[in-house]
Coordinates of C-alpha atoms and ligand atoms in Angstrom, one line a residue:
X1 CA 0.0 0.0 0.0
X2 CA 1.3 3.4 -0.9
X3 CA 1.1 5.6 2.2
X4 CA 2.8 8.5 0.5
X5 CA -0.2 9.1 -1.8
X6 CA -1.0 12.8 -1.7
X7 CA -4.5 12.1 -0.4
X8 CA -2.9 10.7 2.8
X9 CA -0.6 13.7 3.2
X10 CA -2.5 16.8 2.2
X11 CA -6.0 17.9 3.4
X12 CA -6.9 19.6 0.2
X13 CA -5.8 16.6 -1.9
X14 CA -7.9 14.4 0.4
X15 CA -11.0 16.6 -0.1
X16 CA -10.5 16.6 -3.9
X17 CA -10.1 12.8 -3.9
X18 CA -13.2 12.4 -1.8
X19 CA -15.2 14.6 -4.1
X20 CA -14.2 12.5 -7.1
X21 CA -15.3 9.3 -5.2
X22 CA -18.6 10.7 -4.0
X23 CA -19.6 12.7 -7.0
X24 CA -18.3 11.0 -10.1
X25 CA -21.1 12.7 -12.1
X26 CA -20.5 16.1 -10.5
X27 CA -21.5 17.5 -7.1
X28 CA -25.0 17.3 -5.9
X29 CA -26.7 18.7 -2.8
X30 CA -26.4 16.5 0.3
X31 CA -29.7 17.9 1.6
X32 CA -32.1 17.6 -1.4
X33 CA -30.2 15.9 -4.1
X34 CA -30.2 18.7 -6.6
X35 CA -27.4 18.9 -9.1
X36 CA -27.9 22.7 -9.4
X37 CA -25.1 23.8 -7.0
X38 CA -22.5 26.5 -6.8
X39 CA -19.0 26.4 -5.3
X40 CA -18.7 29.2 -2.7
X41 CA -15.5 31.0 -3.3
X42 CA -13.6 33.8 -1.7
X43 CA -12.0 34.5 1.7
X44 CA -15.2 34.1 3.6
X45 CA -15.4 30.4 2.8
X46 CA -13.1 27.5 3.3
X47 CA -12.5 25.5 0.2
X48 CA -15.0 22.8 -0.7
X49 CA -18.1 24.5 0.5
X50 CA -21.0 24.3 -1.9
X51 CA -24.4 26.0 -2.0
X52 CA -27.5 24.4 -3.4
X53 CA -29.5 26.6 -5.8
X54 CA -32.7 24.8 -5.0
X55 CA -32.9 24.4 -1.3
X56 CA -30.2 27.1 -0.6
X57 CA -28.4 25.0 2.0
X58 CA -24.7 24.7 2.2
X59 CA -22.8 21.4 2.2
X60 CA -19.4 19.8 1.7
X61 CA -18.3 16.4 0.5
X62 CA -18.3 15.2 4.1
X63 CA -21.9 16.3 5.0
X64 CA -23.8 13.3 6.2
X65 CA -20.6 11.2 6.6
X66 CA -18.7 10.1 9.6
X67 CA -16.2 12.8 8.9
X68 CA -18.7 15.6 9.1
X69 CA -17.7 18.4 11.6
X70 CA -14.5 16.5 12.6
X71 CA -11.5 18.5 13.7
X72 CA -9.2 15.7 12.5
X73 CA -7.9 16.6 9.0
X74 CA -9.4 14.7 6.1
X75 CA -6.1 13.2 5.0
X76 CA -5.8 11.5 8.4
X77 CA -9.3 10.1 8.1
X78 CA -8.5 8.7 4.7
X79 CA -5.2 7.1 6.0
X80 CA -7.0 5.7 9.0
X81 CA -9.7 4.2 6.8
X82 CA -7.1 2.8 4.4
X83 CA -5.1 1.2 7.2
X84 CA -8.2 -0.3 8.9
X85 CA -9.6 -1.6 5.6
X86 CA -6.4 -3.2 4.4
X87 CA -5.1 -4.7 7.7
X88 CA -6.1 -8.3 8.2
X89 CA -5.4 -8.2 11.9
X90 CA -7.0 -4.9 12.5
X91 CA -5.5 -1.7 13.7
X92 CA -5.7 -0.6 17.3
X93 CA -6.4 2.9 18.4
X94 CA -2.9 2.9 19.9
X95 CA -1.3 2.1 16.5
X96 CA -3.5 4.8 14.8
X97 CA -2.4 7.3 17.5
X98 CA 1.3 6.7 16.6
X99 CA 0.9 6.3 12.8
X100 CA -1.2 9.4 12.4
X101 CA 0.4 11.6 15.0
X102 CA -2.9 12.4 16.7
X103 CA -3.8 12.1 20.3
X104 CA -4.8 8.7 21.6
X105 CA -8.3 10.1 22.4
X106 CA -8.7 11.2 18.8
X107 CA -7.4 7.9 17.5
X108 CA -9.9 6.0 19.6
X109 CA -12.8 8.2 18.4
X110 CA -11.7 7.8 14.8
X111 CA -11.4 4.0 15.0
X112 CA -14.9 3.7 16.5
X113 CA -16.5 5.9 13.9
X114 CA -14.8 4.1 11.0
X115 CA -15.7 0.7 12.4
X116 CA -19.3 1.7 12.6
X117 CA -19.2 3.2 9.1
X118 CA -17.7 0.0 7.7
X119 CA -20.3 -2.1 9.3
X120 CA -23.0 0.0 7.6
X121 CA -21.5 -0.9 4.2
X122 CA -23.1 -4.3 4.4
X123 CA -26.5 -3.3 5.6
X124 CA -29.2 -5.8 6.3
X125 CA -32.2 -5.6 4.0
X126 CA -35.0 -3.2 5.0
X127 CA -38.4 -4.6 5.9
X128 CA -39.0 -8.2 6.7
X129 CA -42.0 -10.3 7.7
X130 CA -45.1 -8.2 8.0
X131 CA -43.2 -4.9 7.4
X132 CA -44.3 -2.5 4.8
X133 CA -41.9 -0.7 2.5
X134 CA -43.0 2.3 0.5
X135 CA -41.2 3.2 -2.6
X136 CA -41.3 6.7 -3.9
X137 CA -39.7 8.3 -7.0
X138 CA -39.0 12.0 -7.0
X139 CA -37.8 14.2 -9.7
X140 CA -35.8 17.1 -8.4
X141 CA -33.7 20.1 -9.2
X142 CA -32.0 20.8 -12.5
X143 CA -34.5 23.5 -13.5
X144 CA -33.3 24.4 -17.0
X145 CA -33.9 28.1 -16.4
X146 CA -31.4 28.1 -13.5
X147 CA -28.6 26.6 -15.5
X148 CA -25.9 28.7 -17.2
X149 CA -27.1 29.6 -20.7
X150 CA -24.6 27.4 -22.5
X151 CA -25.7 24.4 -20.5
X152 CA -29.5 24.7 -21.2
X153 CA -31.1 22.2 -23.5
X154 CA -34.5 22.8 -24.9
X155 CA -35.2 19.0 -24.7
X156 CA -34.7 19.2 -20.9
X157 CA -37.3 21.7 -20.1
X158 CA -40.2 19.8 -18.4
X159 CA -39.5 16.5 -16.8
X160 CA -36.4 15.5 -18.7
X161 CA -33.0 16.3 -17.5
X162 CA -34.0 16.3 -13.9
X163 CA -32.4 14.1 -11.3
X164 CA -34.4 11.1 -10.2
X165 CA -34.2 10.0 -6.6
X166 CA -35.7 6.7 -5.6
X167 CA -36.5 6.4 -1.9
X168 CA -37.4 3.3 0.0
X169 CA -39.1 3.9 3.3
X170 CA -39.8 1.2 5.9
X171 CA -42.9 2.2 7.7
X172 CA -41.9 3.5 11.1
X173 CA -38.3 2.8 10.3
X174 CA -35.4 3.4 8.1
X175 CA -35.3 5.0 4.7
X176 CA -32.8 4.8 1.9
X177 CA -32.4 7.0 -1.1
X178 CA -30.6 6.4 -4.4
X179 CA -30.0 8.4 -7.5
X180 CA -31.1 6.5 -10.5
X181 CA -30.7 7.2 -14.2
X182 CA -34.2 6.3 -15.2
X183 CA -37.4 4.6 -14.0
X184 CA -37.2 1.3 -15.6
X185 CA -37.4 -2.2 -14.3
X186 CA -33.7 -2.8 -15.2
X187 CA -32.7 0.1 -13.0
X188 CA -35.0 -0.5 -10.1
X189 CA -34.7 -4.3 -9.9
X190 CA -31.2 -4.5 -8.4
X191 CA -32.1 -1.7 -6.0
X192 CA -35.1 -3.5 -4.6
X193 CA -33.4 -6.9 -4.6
X194 CA -30.4 -5.6 -2.6
X195 CA -32.3 -3.3 -0.2
X196 CA -35.6 -4.9 0.5
X197 CA -36.2 -8.1 2.4
X198 CA -38.3 -10.5 0.3
X199 CA -40.8 -11.0 3.0
X200 CA -41.9 -7.4 3.0
X201 CA -44.9 -5.9 1.3
X202 CA -43.9 -3.3 -1.2
X203 CA -46.1 -0.3 -1.8
X204 CA -45.5 2.2 -4.5
X205 CA -46.5 5.8 -4.6
X206 CA -47.2 6.9 -8.1
X207 CA -45.6 4.5 -10.5
X208 CA -47.1 1.2 -9.7
X209 CA -44.4 -0.3 -11.8
X210 CA -43.5 -3.0 -9.4
X211 CA -45.4 -5.4 -7.2
X212 CA -44.8 -8.2 -4.8
X213 CA -45.8 -11.5 -6.1
X214 CA -45.6 -14.4 -3.7
X215 CA -42.3 -14.1 -2.0
X216 CA -40.5 -12.3 -4.8
X217 CA -40.4 -8.8 -6.0
X218 CA -41.3 -8.4 -9.5
X219 CA -40.5 -5.3 -11.5
X220 CA -42.4 -4.4 -14.6
X221 CA -40.8 -2.4 -17.4
Ligands
ZN301 ZN1 -30.5 21.3 -1.9

């Protein structure tokens, strides 16, 4: 493993690397999902702060992540994650404390947060026996009139060109949202299969494109 990678050494490089990972199709609002966002520049703002043109809230690449509001530099977070993910034996808080040059207390906090976040990467399906999952598809943001002139497309005015967010909500429980490219069975099927327990009842809001049949989820094109 190459620990001299710039993202492990430099806070700004770490942020840029995270932005590439989180937003391969360009930045979008962490609050409402809109792609209509502006980078805040100038002395009043630290680098990496964005403002949403739709909901007007500010966000950064770490908003909603374990790194949000942390005083520990991003490059140290990335190095800690890398070390913890690639070590077969595991890394103790004491090792992190020495390797990252942070206090033992910070290292302990960091390792706990990272362990929790890693556990979430393999989430159990939502729902289950007798539970109801509601699926909702929302079109948001990307109003053509808000885009820079050169980026407007006549064909996008109306419903096209908007971002589609598909949300699964467990009644009285968790919810999970995903950006999707289009509302077809091909796109929705893997989402439902990986996120919803097969013993749940699936209800849809407006589309009615998928139903539960027996114990399986069936998606219609
Ligand atoms: Zn927003």
